[in-house]
Amino acid sequence: MILGIGTDLANIERIQGTLDRFGDRFRNRVFTEIEQAKAERRKDVAGTYAKRWAAKEACSKALGTGLRMGISWRDMAVSNLRTGQPVMKVTGWAAERLASMTPDGHEAVIHVTLTDDHPWAQAFVVIEALPIATTPP
């Protein structure tokens, strides 16, 4: 069953301006060390940050809170599988919120997709509850 859906569109040039103006203060407030390392290795640094910004916004919407109620930017983190597929991990209050949304006997799975076409970056997040498989006695 679907627990939440969120999407966000971020302007890459706006993110570049924020990086230029606030630098590490912005990076450290919003992005985890893993996210920063990924972005800094890429040719399109601002585009990589913009996609992750959009993913965090989309995730907060899928959680039904937006960026309020105690959710921190760094409570939502995007990394990639070896295949390149993005994955979202939540910690802190975001994880608590996710747990409270998830029905008993289910586990939550966060699906995330990212795309960009300069000057735009977009993310889409779907939170799904799957029944926990039980082994028969």
Coordinates of C-alpha atoms in Angstrom, one line a residue:
M1 CA 0.0 0.0 0.0
I2 CA 1.1 3.5 -0.7
L3 CA 1.8 5.6 2.5
G4 CA 2.9 8.8 0.9
I5 CA 4.0 10.5 -2.4
G6 CA 6.1 13.6 -2.8
T7 CA 7.7 15.5 -5.6
D8 CA 9.9 18.6 -5.9
L9 CA 11.5 20.7 -8.6
A10 CA 14.7 22.6 -7.7
N11 CA 16.5 25.2 -9.8
I12 CA 20.1 24.2 -10.2
E13 CA 21.2 27.9 -10.7
R14 CA 19.5 28.8 -7.4
I15 CA 21.4 26.0 -5.6
Q16 CA 24.7 27.2 -7.3
G17 CA 24.0 30.7 -6.0
T18 CA 23.4 29.3 -2.5
L19 CA 26.6 27.3 -2.7
D20 CA 28.5 30.4 -3.8
R21 CA 27.1 32.5 -1.1
F22 CA 27.1 30.1 1.9
G23 CA 29.6 27.3 0.9
D24 CA 30.3 24.8 3.6
R25 CA 27.7 26.3 5.9
F26 CA 25.0 25.4 3.5
R27 CA 26.6 22.0 2.6
N28 CA 27.0 20.9 6.2
R29 CA 23.5 22.1 7.3
V30 CA 21.7 20.2 4.5
F31 CA 23.8 17.3 3.2
T32 CA 25.4 14.3 4.8
E33 CA 29.1 13.6 4.3
I34 CA 28.3 10.9 1.8
E35 CA 26.0 13.2 -0.2
Q36 CA 28.8 15.9 -0.2
A37 CA 31.4 13.4 -1.3
K38 CA 29.2 12.3 -4.2
A39 CA 28.5 15.8 -5.3
E40 CA 32.0 17.1 -5.1
R41 CA 33.2 14.2 -7.3
R42 CA 30.8 15.1 -10.0
K43 CA 31.3 17.4 -12.9
D44 CA 28.0 19.1 -12.3
V45 CA 28.4 19.7 -8.5
A46 CA 25.4 22.1 -8.3
G47 CA 23.1 19.7 -10.3
T48 CA 24.0 16.8 -8.0
Y49 CA 23.2 18.9 -4.9
A50 CA 20.0 20.2 -6.5
K51 CA 18.8 16.6 -7.1
R52 CA 19.5 15.7 -3.5
W53 CA 17.8 18.9 -2.3
A54 CA 14.7 18.0 -4.4
A55 CA 14.8 14.5 -3.0
K56 CA 14.8 15.7 0.6
E57 CA 11.9 18.1 -0.1
A58 CA 10.0 15.3 -1.9
C59 CA 10.6 12.8 1.0
S60 CA 9.4 15.3 3.6
K61 CA 6.2 15.7 1.5
A62 CA 5.8 12.0 1.3
L63 CA 6.2 11.8 5.0
G64 CA 3.3 14.2 5.2
T65 CA 5.1 16.9 7.1
G66 CA 7.1 19.0 4.8
L67 CA 10.2 20.4 6.5
R68 CA 8.6 21.0 9.9
M69 CA 7.7 19.1 13.0
G70 CA 11.3 18.3 13.8
I71 CA 12.5 16.8 10.6
S72 CA 16.1 17.9 9.8
W73 CA 17.5 18.1 6.3
R74 CA 20.2 15.6 7.3
D75 CA 17.6 13.2 8.6
M76 CA 16.9 12.3 4.9
A77 CA 20.0 11.1 2.9
V78 CA 20.3 10.0 -0.7
S79 CA 23.0 7.5 -1.7
N80 CA 23.3 5.2 -4.7
L81 CA 23.5 1.5 -5.1
R82 CA 26.3 0.1 -7.3
T83 CA 23.9 0.2 -10.2
G84 CA 23.5 3.9 -9.8
Q85 CA 20.0 3.7 -8.5
P86 CA 19.3 6.3 -5.9
V87 CA 18.1 5.2 -2.4
M88 CA 16.8 7.3 0.5
K89 CA 17.6 6.5 4.1
V90 CA 15.9 8.3 6.9
T91 CA 17.1 8.8 10.5
G92 CA 16.1 10.8 13.5
W93 CA 12.7 12.3 13.5
A94 CA 12.1 11.4 9.9
A95 CA 12.6 7.7 10.8
E96 CA 10.3 8.1 13.8
R97 CA 7.6 9.7 11.5
L98 CA 8.0 6.9 9.0
A99 CA 7.6 4.3 11.7
S100 CA 4.4 5.9 13.0
M101 CA 3.0 5.9 9.5
T102 CA 3.8 2.2 8.9
P103 CA 1.0 -0.2 9.8
D104 CA 1.7 -3.1 12.1
G105 CA 2.9 -6.2 10.2
H106 CA 4.4 -4.0 7.4
E107 CA 7.8 -2.6 6.6
A108 CA 8.2 0.7 4.8
V109 CA 10.2 1.0 1.5
I110 CA 11.1 4.4 0.2
H111 CA 11.4 4.6 -3.6
V112 CA 13.2 7.7 -5.1
T113 CA 14.0 8.8 -8.6
L114 CA 16.0 11.8 -9.6
T115 CA 16.4 13.6 -12.9
D116 CA 17.8 16.9 -14.2
D117 CA 17.7 19.0 -17.3
H118 CA 19.5 22.3 -16.7
P119 CA 18.4 24.5 -15.1
W120 CA 16.0 22.1 -13.3
A121 CA 16.4 19.1 -11.0
Q122 CA 13.5 17.0 -10.0
A123 CA 12.8 14.2 -7.5
F124 CA 9.9 11.9 -6.9
V125 CA 9.4 9.8 -3.8
V126 CA 6.9 7.1 -3.1
I127 CA 6.7 5.5 0.4
E128 CA 5.3 2.0 0.2
A129 CA 4.3 -0.4 3.0
L130 CA 4.9 -4.0 2.3
P131 CA 3.7 -6.9 4.4
I132 CA 6.4 -8.5 6.4
A133 CA 6.9 -12.1 5.3
T134 CA 6.4 -14.6 8.0
T135 CA 7.6 -18.1 7.9
P136 CA 5.0 -20.8 8.7
P137 CA 5.4 -22.7 11.9

